[in-house]
Backbone as JSON Lines, residues from 0, in Angstrom:
{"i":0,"aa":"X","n":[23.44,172.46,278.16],"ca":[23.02,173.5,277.25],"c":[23.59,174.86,277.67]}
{"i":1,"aa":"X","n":[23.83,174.89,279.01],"ca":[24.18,176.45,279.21],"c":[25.79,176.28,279.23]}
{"i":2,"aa":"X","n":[26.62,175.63,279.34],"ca":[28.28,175.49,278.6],"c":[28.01,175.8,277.58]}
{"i":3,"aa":"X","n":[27.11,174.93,276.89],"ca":[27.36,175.31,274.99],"c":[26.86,176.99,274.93]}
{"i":4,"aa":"X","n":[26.23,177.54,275.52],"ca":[25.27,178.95,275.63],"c":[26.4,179.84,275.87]}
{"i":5,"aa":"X","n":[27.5,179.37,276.71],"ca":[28.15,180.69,277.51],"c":[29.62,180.37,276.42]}
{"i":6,"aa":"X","n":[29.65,179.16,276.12],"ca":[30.96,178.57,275.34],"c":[30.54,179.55,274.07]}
{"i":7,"aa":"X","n":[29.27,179.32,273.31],"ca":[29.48,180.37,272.25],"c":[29.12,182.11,272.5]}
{"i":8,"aa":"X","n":[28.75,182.14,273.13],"ca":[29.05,183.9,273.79],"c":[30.56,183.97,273.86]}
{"i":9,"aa":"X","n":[30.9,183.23,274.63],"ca":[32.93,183.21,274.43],"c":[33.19,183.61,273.52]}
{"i":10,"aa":"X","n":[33.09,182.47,272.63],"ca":[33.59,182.08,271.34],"c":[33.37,183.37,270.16]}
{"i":11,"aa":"X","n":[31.95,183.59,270.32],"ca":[31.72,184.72,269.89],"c":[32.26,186.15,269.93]}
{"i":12,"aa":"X","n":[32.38,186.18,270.97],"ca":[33.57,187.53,271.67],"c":[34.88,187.67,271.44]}
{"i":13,"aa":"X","n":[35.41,185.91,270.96],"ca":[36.96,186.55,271.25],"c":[37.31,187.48,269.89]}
{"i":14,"aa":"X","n":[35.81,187.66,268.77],"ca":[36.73,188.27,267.57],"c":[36.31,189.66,268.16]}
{"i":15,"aa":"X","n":[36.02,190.11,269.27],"ca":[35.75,191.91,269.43],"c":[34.19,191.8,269.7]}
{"i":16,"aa":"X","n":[33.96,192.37,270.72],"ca":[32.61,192.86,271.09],"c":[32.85,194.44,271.14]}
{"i":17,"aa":"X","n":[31.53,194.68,270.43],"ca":[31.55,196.13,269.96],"c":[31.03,196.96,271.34]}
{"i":18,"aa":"X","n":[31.62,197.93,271.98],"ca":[31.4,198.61,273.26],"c":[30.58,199.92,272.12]}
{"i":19,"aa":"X","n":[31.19,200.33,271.19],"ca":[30.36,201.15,270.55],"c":[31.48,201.43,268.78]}
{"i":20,"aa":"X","n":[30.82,202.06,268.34],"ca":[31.28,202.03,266.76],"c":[32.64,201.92,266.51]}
{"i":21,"aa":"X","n":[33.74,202.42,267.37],"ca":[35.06,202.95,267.33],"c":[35.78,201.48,268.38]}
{"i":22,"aa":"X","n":[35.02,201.17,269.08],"ca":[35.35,200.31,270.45],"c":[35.18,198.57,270.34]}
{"i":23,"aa":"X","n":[35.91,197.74,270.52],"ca":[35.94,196.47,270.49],"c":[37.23,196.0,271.82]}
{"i":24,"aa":"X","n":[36.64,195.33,272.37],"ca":[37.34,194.36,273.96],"c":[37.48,192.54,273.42]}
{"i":25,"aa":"X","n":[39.0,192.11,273.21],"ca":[38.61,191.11,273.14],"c":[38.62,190.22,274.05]}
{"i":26,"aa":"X","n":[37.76,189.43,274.57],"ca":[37.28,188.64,275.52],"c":[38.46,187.81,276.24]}
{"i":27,"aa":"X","n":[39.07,187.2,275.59],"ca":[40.59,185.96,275.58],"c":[41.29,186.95,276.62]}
{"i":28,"aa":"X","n":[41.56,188.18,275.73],"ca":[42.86,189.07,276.72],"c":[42.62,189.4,277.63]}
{"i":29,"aa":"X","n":[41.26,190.06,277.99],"ca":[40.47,190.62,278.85],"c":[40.45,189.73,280.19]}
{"i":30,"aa":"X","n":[40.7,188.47,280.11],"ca":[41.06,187.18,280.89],"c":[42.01,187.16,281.11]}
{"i":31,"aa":"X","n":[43.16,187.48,280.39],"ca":[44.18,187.44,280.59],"c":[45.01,188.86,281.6]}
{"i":32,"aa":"X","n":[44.32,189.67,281.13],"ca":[44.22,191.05,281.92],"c":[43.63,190.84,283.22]}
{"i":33,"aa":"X","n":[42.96,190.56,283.91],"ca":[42.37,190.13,284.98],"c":[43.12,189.23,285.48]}
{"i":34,"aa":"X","n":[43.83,188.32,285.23],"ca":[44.73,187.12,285.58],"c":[45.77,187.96,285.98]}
{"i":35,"aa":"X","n":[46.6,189.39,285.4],"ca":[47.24,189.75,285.86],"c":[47.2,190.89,286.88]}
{"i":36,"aa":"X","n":[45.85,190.91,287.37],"ca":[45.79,192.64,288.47],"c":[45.06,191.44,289.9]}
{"i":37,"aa":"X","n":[44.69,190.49,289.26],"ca":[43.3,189.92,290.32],"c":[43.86,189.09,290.98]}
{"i":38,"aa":"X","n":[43.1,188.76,292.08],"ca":[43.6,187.06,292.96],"c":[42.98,186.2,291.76]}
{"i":39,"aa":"X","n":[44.15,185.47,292.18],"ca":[43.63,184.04,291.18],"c":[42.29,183.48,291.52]}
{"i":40,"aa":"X","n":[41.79,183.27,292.65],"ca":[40.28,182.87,292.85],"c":[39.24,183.56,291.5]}
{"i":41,"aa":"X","n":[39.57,184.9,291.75],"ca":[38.72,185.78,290.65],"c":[38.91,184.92,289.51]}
{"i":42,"aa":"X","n":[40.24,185.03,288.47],"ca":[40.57,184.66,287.67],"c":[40.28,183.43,287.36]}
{"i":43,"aa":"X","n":[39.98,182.06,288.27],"ca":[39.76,181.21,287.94],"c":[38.54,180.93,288.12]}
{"i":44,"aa":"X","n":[37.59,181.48,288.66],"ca":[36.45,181.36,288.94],"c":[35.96,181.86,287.15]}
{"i":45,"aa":"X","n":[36.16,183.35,287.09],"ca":[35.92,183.89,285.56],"c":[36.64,183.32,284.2]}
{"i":46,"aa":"X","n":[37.29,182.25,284.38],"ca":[37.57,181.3,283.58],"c":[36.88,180.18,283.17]}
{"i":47,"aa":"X","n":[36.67,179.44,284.4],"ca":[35.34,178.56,283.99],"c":[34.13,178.72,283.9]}
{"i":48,"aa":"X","n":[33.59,180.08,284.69],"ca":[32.11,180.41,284.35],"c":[32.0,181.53,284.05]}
{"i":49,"aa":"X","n":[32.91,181.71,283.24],"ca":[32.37,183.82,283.2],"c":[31.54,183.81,282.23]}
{"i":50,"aa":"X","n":[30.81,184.99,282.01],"ca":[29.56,185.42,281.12],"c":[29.76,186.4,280.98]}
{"i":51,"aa":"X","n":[30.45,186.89,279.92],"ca":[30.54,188.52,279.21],"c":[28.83,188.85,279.02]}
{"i":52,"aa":"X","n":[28.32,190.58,279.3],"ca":[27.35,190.89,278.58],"c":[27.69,192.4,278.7]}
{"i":53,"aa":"X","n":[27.46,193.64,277.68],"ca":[27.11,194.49,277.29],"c":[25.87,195.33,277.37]}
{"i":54,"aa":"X","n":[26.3,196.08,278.09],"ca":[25.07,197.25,278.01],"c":[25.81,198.94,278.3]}
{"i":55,"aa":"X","n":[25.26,199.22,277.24],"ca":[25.83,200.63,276.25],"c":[27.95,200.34,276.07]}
{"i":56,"aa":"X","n":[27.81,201.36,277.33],"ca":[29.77,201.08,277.21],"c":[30.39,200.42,278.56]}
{"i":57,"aa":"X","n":[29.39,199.38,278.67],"ca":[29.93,198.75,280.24],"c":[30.22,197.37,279.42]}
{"i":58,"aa":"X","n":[31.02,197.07,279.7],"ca":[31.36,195.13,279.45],"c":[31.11,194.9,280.93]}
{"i":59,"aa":"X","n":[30.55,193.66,281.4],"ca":[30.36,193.04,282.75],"c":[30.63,191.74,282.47]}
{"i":60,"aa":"X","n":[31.47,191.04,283.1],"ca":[31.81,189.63,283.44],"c":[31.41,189.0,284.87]}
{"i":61,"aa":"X","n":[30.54,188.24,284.79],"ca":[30.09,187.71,285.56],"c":[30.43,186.32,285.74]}
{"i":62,"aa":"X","n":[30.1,185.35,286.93],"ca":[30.21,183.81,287.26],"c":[29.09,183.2,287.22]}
{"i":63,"aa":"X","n":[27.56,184.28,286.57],"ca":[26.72,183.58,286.21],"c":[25.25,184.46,285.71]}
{"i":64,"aa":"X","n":[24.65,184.56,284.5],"ca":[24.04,185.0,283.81],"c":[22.87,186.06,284.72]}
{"i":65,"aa":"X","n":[22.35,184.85,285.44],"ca":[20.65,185.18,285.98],"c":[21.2,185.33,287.96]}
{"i":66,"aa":"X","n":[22.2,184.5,288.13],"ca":[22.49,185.1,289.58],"c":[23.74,184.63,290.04]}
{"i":67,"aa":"X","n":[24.52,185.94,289.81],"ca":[25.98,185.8,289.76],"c":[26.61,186.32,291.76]}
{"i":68,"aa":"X","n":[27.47,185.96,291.55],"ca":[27.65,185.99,293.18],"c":[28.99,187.01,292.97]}
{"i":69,"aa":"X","n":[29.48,187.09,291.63],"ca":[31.11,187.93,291.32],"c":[30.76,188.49,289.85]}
{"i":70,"aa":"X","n":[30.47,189.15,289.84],"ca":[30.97,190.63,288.8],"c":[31.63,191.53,288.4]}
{"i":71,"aa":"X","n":[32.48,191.83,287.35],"ca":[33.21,192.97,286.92],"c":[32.71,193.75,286.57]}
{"i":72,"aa":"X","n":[32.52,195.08,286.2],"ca":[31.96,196.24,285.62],"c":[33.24,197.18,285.05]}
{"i":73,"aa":"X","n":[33.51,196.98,283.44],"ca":[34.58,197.61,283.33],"c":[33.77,198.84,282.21]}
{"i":74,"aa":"X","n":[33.46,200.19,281.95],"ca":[32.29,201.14,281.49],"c":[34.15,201.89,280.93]}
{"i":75,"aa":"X","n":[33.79,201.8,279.28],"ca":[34.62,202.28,278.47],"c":[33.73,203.77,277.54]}
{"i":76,"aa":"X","n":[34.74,204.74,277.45],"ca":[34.42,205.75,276.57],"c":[36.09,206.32,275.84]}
{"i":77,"aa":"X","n":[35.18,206.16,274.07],"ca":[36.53,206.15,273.51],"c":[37.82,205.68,273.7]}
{"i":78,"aa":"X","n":[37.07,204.15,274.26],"ca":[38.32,203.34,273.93],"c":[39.16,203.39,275.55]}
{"i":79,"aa":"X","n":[39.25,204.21,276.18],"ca":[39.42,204.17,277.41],"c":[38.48,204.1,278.36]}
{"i":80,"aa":"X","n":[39.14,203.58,279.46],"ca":[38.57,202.83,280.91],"c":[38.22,203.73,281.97]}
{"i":81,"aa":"X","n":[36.98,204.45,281.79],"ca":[36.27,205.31,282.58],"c":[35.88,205.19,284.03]}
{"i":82,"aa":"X","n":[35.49,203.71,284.51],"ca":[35.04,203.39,285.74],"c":[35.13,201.74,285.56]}
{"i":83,"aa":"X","n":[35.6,201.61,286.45],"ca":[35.49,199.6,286.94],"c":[35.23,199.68,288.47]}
{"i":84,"aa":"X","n":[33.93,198.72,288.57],"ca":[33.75,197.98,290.02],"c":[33.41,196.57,290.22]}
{"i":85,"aa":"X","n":[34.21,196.46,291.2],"ca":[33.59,194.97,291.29],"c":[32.59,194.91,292.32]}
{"i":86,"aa":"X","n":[31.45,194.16,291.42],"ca":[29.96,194.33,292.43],"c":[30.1,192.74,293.35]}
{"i":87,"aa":"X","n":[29.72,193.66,294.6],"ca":[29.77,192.33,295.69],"c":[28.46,191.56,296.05]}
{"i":88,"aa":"X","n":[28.5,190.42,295.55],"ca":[27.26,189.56,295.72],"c":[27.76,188.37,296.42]}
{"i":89,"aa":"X","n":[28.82,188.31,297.4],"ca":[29.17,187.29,298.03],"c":[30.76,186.6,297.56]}
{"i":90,"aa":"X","n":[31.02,186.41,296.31],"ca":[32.2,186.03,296.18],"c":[33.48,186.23,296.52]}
{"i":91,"aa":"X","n":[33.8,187.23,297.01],"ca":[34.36,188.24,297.42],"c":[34.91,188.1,299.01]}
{"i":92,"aa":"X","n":[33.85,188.09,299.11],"ca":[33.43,188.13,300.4],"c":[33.96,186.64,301.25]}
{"i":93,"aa":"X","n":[33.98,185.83,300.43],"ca":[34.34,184.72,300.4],"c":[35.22,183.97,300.5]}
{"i":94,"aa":"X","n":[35.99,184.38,299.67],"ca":[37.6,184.46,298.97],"c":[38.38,184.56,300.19]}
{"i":95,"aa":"X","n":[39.55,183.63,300.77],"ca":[40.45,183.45,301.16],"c":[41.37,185.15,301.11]}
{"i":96,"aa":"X","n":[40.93,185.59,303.07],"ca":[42.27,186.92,302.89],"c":[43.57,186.55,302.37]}
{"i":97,"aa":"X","n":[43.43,187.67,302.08],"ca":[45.21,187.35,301.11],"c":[45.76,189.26,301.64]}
{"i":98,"aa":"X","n":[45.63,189.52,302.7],"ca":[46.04,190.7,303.33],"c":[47.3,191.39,302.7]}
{"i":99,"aa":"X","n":[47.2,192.68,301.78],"ca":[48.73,193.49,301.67],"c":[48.91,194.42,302.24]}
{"i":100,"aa":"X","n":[50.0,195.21,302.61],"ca":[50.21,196.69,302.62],"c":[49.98,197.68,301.94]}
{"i":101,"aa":"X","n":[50.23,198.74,302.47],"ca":[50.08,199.52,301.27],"c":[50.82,200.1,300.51]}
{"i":102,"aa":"X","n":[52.32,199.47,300.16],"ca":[53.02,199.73,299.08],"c":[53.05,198.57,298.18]}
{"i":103,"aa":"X","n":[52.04,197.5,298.82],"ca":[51.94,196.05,297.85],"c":[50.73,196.71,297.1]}
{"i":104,"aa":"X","n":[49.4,197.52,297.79],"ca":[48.41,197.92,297.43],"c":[48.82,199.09,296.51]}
{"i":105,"aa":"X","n":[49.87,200.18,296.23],"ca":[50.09,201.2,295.52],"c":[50.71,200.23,294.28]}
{"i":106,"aa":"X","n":[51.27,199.31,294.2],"ca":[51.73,198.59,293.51],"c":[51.03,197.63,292.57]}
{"i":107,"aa":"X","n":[49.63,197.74,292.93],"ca":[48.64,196.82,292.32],"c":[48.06,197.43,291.69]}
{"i":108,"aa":"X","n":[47.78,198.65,292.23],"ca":[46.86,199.88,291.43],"c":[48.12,200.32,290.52]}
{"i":109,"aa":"X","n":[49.12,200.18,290.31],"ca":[50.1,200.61,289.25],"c":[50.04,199.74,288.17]}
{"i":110,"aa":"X","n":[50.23,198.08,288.91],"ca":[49.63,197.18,287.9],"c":[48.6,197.53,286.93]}
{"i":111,"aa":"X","n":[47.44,197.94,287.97],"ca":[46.11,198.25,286.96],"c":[45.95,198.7,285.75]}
{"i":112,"aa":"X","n":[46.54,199.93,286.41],"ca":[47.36,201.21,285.22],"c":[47.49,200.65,284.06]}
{"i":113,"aa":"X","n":[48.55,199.96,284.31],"ca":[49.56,199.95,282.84],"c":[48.77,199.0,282.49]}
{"i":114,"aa":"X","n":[47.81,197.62,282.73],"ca":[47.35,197.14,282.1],"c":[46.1,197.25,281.24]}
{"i":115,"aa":"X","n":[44.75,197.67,282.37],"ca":[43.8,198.47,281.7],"c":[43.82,199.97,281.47]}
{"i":116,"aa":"X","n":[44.5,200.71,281.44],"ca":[44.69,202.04,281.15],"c":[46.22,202.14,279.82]}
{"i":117,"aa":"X","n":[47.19,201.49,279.89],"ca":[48.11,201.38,279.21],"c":[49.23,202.61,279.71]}
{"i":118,"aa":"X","n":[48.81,202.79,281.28],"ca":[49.79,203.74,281.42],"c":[50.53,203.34,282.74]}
{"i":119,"aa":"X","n":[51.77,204.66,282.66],"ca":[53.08,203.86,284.19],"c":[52.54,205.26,284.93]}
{"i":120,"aa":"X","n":[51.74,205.47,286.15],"ca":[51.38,206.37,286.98],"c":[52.07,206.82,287.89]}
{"i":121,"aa":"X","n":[52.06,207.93,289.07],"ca":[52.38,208.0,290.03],"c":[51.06,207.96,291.03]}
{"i":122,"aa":"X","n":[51.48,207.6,292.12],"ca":[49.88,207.68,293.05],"c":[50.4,208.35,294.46]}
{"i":123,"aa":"X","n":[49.46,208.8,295.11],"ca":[49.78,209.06,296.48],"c":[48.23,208.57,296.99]}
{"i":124,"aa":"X","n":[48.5,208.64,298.16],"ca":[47.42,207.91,299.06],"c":[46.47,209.14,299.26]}
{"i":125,"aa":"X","n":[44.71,209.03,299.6],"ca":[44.01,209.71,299.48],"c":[43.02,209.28,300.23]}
{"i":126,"aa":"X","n":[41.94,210.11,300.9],"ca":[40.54,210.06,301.48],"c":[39.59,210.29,300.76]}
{"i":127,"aa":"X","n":[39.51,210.53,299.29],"ca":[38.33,210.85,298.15],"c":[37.15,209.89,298.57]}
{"i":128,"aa":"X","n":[37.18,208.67,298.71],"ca":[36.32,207.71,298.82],"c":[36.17,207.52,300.17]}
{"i":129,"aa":"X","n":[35.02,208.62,301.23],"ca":[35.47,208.37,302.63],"c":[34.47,206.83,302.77]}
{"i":130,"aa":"X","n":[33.41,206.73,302.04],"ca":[32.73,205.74,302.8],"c":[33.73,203.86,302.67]}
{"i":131,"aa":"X","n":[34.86,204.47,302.27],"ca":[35.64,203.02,302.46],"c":[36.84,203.29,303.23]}
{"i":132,"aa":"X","n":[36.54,204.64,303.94],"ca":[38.04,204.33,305.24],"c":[37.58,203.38,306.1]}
{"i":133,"aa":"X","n":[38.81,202.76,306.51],"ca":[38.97,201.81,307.5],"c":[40.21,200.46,306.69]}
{"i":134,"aa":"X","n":[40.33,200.12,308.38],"ca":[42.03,199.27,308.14],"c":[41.62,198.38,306.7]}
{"i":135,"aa":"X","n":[41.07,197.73,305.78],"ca":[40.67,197.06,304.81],"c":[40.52,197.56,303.68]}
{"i":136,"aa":"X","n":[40.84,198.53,303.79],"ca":[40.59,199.28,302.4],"c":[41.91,201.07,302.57]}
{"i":137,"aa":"X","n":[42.27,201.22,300.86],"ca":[42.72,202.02,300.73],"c":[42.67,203.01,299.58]}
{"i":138,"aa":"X","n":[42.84,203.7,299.4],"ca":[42.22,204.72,298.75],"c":[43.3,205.54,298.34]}
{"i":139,"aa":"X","n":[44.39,205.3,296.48],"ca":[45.01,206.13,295.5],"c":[44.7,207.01,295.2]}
{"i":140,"aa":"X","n":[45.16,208.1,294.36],"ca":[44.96,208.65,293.43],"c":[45.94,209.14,292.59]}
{"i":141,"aa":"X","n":[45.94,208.8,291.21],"ca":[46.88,209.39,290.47],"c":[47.2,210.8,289.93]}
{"i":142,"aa":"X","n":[48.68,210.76,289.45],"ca":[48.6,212.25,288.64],"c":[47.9,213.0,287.84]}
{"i":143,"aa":"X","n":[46.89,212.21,287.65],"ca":[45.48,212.69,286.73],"c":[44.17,212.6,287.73]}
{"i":144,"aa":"X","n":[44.52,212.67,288.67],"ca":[43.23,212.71,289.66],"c":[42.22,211.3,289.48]}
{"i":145,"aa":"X","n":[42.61,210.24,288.73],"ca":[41.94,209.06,288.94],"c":[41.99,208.47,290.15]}
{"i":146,"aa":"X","n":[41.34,208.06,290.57],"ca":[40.75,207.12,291.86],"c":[41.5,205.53,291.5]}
{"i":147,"aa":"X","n":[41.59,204.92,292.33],"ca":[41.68,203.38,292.95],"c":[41.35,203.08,294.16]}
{"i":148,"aa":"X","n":[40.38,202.23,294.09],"ca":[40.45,202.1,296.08],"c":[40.77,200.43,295.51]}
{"i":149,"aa":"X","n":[41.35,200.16,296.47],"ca":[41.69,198.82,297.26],"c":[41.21,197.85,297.96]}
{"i":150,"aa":"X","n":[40.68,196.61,298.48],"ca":[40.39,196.08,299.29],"c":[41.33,195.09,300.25]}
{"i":151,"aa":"X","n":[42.25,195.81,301.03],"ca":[43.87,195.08,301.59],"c":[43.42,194.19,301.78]}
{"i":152,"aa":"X","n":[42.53,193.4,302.76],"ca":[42.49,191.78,303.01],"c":[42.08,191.15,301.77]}
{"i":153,"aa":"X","n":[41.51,191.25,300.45],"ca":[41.38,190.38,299.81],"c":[42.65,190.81,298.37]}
{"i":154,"aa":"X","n":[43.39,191.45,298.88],"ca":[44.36,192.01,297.54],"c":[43.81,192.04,296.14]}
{"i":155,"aa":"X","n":[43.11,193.43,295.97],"ca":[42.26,193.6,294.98],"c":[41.67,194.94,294.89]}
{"i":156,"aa":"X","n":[41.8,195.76,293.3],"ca":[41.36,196.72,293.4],"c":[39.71,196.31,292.83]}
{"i":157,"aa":"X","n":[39.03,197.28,293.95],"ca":[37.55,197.15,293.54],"c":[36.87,198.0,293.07]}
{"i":158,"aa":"X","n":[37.43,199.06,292.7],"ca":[36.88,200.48,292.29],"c":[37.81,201.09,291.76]}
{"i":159,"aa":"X","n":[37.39,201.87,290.05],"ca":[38.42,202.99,289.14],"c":[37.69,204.03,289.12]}
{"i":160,"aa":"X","n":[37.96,205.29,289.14],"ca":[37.02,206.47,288.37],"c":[38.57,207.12,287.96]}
{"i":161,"aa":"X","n":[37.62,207.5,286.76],"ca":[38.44,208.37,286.01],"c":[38.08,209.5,286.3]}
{"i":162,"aa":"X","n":[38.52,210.3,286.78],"ca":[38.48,212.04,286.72],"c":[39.25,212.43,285.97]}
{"i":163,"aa":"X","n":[39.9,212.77,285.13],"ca":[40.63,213.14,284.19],"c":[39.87,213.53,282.7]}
């Protein structure tokens, strides 16, 4: 019953879930978008069990309704991508290091860019986010003063703010 439950929430989504009057995310791409910034663990994990849900202008994808261990938080205004985190409930945590540098890591957060933002950035490296210095983490910022932090051992951005 809960395949058929989350199969038609899918199903339901891929024609546009309304973030607000002007705003629709469709679910299919949104997978497909993630397939291209994320470790594949993510991606395949949120393939077979993800659970889109909505609240105001956040879409959240989760690996499970009532107690999810991996979450997205992608919080849209006017159509653009205001803040994304990925909330850590263990999955993560989990996940096979997959350790980069940090011109593999400036390179991922460029990825990001152009995919959920639709733009080609410049970044330089930054301390904005002190409570994530240390060797595992790194910390962008673009020509518009947006944020990316990084998580180098699991190759993955886990945090966007838009300042701009």
């Amino acid at each position: 019953m809960k395949k058929f439950i989350l199969l038609f929430i899918f199903c339901s989504c891929l024609f546009g879930c309304t973030l607000n009057s002007n705003e629709s995310i469709n679910h299919k791409q949104f997978l497909l978008d993630i397939q291209s910034t994320m470790p594949l663990e993510i991606y395949n994990e949120l393939q077979k069990n993800g659970y889109f849900s909505q609240i105001d202008n956040t879409l959240s994808i989760a690996n499970d309704e009532h107690n999810p261990t991996l979450r997205l938080d992608f919080t849209y205004k006017n159509n653009i991508l205001v803040n994304y985190v990925a909330k850590e409930y263990g999955f993560i945590d989990n996940m096979k290091n997959q350790t980069i540098n940090e011109e593999e890591a400036m390179t991922l957060a460029k990825q990001f860019a152009k995919i959920f933002l639709q733009k080609n950035i410049l970044l330089e490296k930054t301390d904005n986010l002190n409570d994530y210095i240390g060797k595992n983490y790194i910390t962008f910022k673009d020509n518009e003063n947006n944020i990316y932090l990084v998580q180098l051992n699991k190759n993955m951005i886990i945090k966007y703010i838009n300042n701009s």
